[in-house]
PDB file of C-alpha atoms in Angstrom:
ATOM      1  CA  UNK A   1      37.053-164.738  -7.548  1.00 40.00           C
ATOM      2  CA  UNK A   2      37.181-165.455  -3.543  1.00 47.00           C
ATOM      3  CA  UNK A   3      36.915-162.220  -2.592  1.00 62.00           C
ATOM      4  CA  UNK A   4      33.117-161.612  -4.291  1.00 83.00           C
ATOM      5  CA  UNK A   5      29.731-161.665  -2.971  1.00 90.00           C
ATOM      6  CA  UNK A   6      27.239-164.513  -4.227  1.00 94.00           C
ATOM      7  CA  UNK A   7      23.752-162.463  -4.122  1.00 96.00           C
ATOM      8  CA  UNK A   8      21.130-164.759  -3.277  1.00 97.00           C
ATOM      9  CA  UNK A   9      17.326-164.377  -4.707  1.00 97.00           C
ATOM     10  CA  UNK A  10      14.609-167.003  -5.346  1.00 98.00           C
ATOM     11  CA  UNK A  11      10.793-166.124  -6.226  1.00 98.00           C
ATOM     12  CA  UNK A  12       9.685-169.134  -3.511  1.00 98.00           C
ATOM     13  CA  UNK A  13      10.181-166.554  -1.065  1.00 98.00           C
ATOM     14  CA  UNK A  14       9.147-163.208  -0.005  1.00 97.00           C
ATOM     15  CA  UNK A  15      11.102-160.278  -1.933  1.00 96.00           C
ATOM     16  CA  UNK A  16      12.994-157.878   0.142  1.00 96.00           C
ATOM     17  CA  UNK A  17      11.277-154.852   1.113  1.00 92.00           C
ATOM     18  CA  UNK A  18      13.905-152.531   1.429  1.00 94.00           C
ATOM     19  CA  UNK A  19      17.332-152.061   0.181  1.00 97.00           C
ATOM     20  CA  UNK A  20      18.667-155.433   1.142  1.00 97.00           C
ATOM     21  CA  UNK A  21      19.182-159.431  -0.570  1.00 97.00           C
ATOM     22  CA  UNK A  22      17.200-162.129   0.571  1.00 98.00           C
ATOM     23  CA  UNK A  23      21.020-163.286   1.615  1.00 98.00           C
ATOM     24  CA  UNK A  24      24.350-163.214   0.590  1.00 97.00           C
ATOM     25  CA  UNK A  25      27.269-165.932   0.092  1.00 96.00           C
ATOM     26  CA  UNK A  26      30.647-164.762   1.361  1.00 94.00           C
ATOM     27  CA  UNK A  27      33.677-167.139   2.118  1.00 92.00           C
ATOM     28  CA  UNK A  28      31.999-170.197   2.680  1.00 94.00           C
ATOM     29  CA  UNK A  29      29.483-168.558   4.753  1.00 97.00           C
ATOM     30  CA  UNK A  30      25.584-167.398   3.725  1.00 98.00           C
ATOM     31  CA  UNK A  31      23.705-164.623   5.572  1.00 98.00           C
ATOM     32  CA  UNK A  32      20.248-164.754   5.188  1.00 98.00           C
ATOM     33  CA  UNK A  33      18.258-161.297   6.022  1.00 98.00           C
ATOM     34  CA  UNK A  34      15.300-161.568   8.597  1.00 98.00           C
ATOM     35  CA  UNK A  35      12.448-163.070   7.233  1.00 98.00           C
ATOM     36  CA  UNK A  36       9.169-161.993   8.331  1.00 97.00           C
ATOM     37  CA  UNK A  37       5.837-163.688   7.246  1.00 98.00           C
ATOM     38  CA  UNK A  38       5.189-162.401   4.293  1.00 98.00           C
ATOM     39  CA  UNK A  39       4.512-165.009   1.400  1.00 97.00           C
ATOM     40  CA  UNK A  40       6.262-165.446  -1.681  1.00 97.00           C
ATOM     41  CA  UNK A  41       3.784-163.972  -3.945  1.00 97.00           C
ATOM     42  CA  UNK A  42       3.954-161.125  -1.569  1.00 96.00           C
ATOM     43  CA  UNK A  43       0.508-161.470   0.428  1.00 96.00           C
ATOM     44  CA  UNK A  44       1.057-160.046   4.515  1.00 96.00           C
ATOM     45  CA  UNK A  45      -0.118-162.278   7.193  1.00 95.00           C
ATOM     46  CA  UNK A  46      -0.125-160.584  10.382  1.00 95.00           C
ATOM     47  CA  UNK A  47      -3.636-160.700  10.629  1.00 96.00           C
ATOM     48  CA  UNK A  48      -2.577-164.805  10.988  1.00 97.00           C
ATOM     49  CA  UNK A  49      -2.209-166.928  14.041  1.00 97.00           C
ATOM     50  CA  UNK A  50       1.293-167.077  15.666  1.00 98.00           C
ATOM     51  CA  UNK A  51       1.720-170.739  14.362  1.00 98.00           C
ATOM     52  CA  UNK A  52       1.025-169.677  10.822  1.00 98.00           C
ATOM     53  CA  UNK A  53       2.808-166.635  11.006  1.00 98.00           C
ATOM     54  CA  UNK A  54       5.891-168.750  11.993  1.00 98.00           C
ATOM     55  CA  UNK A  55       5.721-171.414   9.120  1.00 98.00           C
ATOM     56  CA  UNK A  56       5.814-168.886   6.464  1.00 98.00           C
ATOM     57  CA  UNK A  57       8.644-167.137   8.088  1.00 98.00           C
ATOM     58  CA  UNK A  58      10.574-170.430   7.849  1.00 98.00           C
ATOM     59  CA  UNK A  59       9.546-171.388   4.735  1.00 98.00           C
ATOM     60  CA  UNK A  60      11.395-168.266   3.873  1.00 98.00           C
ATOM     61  CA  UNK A  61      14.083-169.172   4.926  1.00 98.00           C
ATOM     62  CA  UNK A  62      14.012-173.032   3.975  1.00 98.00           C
ATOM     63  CA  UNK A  63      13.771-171.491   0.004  1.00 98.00           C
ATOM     64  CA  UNK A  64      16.222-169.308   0.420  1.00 98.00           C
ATOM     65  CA  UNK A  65      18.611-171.888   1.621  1.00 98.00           C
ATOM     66  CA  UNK A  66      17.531-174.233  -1.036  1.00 97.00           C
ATOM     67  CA  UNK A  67      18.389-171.793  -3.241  1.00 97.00           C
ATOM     68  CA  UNK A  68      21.327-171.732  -2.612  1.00 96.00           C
ATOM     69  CA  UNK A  69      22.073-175.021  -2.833  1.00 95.00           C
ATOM     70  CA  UNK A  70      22.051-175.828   1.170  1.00 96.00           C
ATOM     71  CA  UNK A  71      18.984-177.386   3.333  1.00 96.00           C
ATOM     72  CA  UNK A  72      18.343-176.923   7.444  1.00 97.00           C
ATOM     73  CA  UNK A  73      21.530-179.371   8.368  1.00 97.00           C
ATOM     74  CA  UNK A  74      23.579-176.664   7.313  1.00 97.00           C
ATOM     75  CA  UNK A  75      22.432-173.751   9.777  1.00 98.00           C
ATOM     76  CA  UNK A  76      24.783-172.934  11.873  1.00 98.00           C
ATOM     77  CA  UNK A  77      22.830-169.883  13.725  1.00 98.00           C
ATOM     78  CA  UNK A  78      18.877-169.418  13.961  1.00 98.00           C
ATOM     79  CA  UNK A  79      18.184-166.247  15.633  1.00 98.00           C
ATOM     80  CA  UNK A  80      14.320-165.286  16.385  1.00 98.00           C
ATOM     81  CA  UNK A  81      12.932-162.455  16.952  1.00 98.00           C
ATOM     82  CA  UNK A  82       9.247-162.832  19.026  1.00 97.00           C
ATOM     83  CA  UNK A  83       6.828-160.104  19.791  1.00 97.00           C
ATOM     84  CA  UNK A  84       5.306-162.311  22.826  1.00 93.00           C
ATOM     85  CA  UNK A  85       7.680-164.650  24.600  1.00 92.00           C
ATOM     86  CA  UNK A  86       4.839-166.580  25.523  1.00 95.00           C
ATOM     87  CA  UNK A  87       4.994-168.063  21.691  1.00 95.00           C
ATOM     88  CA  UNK A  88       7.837-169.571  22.378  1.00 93.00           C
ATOM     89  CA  UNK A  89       6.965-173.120  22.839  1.00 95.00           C
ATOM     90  CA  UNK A  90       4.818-173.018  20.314  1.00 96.00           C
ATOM     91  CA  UNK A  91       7.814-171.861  18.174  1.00 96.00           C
ATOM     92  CA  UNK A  92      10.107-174.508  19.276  1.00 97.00           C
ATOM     93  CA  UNK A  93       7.839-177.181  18.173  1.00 97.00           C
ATOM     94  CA  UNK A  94       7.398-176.129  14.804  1.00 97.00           C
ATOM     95  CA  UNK A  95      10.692-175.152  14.392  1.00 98.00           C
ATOM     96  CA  UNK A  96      11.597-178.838  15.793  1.00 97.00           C
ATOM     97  CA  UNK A  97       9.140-179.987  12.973  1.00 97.00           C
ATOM     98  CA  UNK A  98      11.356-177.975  10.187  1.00 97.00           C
ATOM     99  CA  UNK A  99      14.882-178.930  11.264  1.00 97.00           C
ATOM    100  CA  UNK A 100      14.699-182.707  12.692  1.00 96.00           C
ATOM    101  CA  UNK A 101      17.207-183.804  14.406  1.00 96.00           C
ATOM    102  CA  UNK A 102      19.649-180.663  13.290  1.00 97.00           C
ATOM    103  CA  UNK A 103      20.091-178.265  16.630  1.00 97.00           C
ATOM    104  CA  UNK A 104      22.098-175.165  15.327  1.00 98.00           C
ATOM    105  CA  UNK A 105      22.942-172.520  17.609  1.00 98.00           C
ATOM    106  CA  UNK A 106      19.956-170.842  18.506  1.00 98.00           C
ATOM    107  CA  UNK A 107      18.913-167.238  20.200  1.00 96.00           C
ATOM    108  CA  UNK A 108      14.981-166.544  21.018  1.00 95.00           C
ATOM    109  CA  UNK A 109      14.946-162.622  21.460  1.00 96.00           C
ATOM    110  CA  UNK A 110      11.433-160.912  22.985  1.00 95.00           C
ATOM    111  CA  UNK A 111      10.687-157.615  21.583  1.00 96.00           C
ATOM    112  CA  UNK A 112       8.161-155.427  21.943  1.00 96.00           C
ATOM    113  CA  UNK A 113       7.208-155.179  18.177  1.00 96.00           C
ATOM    114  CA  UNK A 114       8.060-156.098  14.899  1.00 96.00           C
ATOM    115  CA  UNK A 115       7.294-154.236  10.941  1.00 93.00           C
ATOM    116  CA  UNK A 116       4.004-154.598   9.806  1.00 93.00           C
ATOM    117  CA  UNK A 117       2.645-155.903  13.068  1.00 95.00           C
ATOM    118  CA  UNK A 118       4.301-159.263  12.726  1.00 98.00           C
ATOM    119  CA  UNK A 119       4.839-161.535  15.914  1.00 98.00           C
ATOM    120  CA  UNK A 120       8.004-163.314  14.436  1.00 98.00           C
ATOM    121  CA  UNK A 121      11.254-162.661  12.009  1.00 98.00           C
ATOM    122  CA  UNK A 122      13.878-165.149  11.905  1.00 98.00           C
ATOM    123  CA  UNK A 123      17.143-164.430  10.509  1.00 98.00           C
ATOM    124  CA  UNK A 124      19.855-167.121   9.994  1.00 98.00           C
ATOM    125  CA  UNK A 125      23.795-168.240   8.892  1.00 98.00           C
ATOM    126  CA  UNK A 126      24.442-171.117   7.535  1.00 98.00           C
ATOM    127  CA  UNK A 127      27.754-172.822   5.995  1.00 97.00           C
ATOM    128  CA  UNK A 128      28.243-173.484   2.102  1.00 93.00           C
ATOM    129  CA  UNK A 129      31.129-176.034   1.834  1.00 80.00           C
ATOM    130  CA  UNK A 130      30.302-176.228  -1.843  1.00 69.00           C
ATOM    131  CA  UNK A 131      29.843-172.339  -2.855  1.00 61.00           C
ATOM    132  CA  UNK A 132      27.026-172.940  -6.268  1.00 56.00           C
ATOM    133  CA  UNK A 133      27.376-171.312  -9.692  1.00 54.00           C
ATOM    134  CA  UNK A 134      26.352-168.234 -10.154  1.00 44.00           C
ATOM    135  CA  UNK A 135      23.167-168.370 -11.585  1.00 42.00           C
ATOM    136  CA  UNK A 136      21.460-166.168 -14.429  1.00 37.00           C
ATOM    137  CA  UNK A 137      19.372-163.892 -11.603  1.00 41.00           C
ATOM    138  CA  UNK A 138      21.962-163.050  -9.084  1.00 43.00           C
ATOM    139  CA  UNK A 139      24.269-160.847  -8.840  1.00 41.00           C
ATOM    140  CA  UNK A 140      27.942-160.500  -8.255  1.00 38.00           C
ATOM    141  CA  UNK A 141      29.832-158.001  -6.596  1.00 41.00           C
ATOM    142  CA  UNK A 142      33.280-156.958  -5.519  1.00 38.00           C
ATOM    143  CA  UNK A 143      33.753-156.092  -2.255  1.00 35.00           C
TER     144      UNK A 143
END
């Protein structure tokens, strides 16, 4: 049915630790949550470099969009969240590195401090011309 919600899981990134989906599928349209650096198999990293840190926080997010049948091209929305401004070039260039010649829109938000200690969470929409199947391990809900 239109009106449902595709849940979206994969084990190739980090499960949600709280009372939220990795992201969800909605009328063309797929929310993913914020994805701090945490890896799939669960293991923290704030103790990590900024520049690692920030890789595992988009491969995240690259899984989860793979998942659900979509790659970088189709963000449409990238929104970071940094502890330290100052990592922001550093940021841009890997992120440059992940998405090619793709430039979604983009915010880069400074905050003073993130769960766990982290220095970076991205969170991201992205568009899903082709909604998938439903597979086995998600879940579907009505509205």
């Amino acid at each position: 049915m239109a009106g449902d919600l595709d849940i979206i899981h994969t084990p190739d990134a980090a499960a949600p630790g709280g009372h939220y989906s990795q992201a969800v599928a909605y009328g063309g349209v797929v929310y993913v949550s914020g994805q701090l650096p945490v890896r799939a198999n669960g293991e923290h990293s704030a103790d990590q470099p900024f520049e690692v840190q920030a890789s595992i926080a988009l491969d995240n997010l690259i899984a989860i969009l793979r998942e659900a049948g979509l790659g970088p091209g189709d963000l449409l929305k990238v929104t970071v969240y940094v502890v330290d401004i100052e990592h922001w070039p550093a940021f841009d260039r890997l992120y440059a590195q992940y998405l090619g010649q793709h430039r979604p829109a983009r915010a880069v938000v400074p905050v003073p401090v993130l769960h766990h200690g982290y220095l970076i969470e991205i969170d991201a929409v992205a568009r899903n011309l082709q909604p998938r199947g439903l597979q086995p391990h998600n879940l579907r809900e009505d509205p």
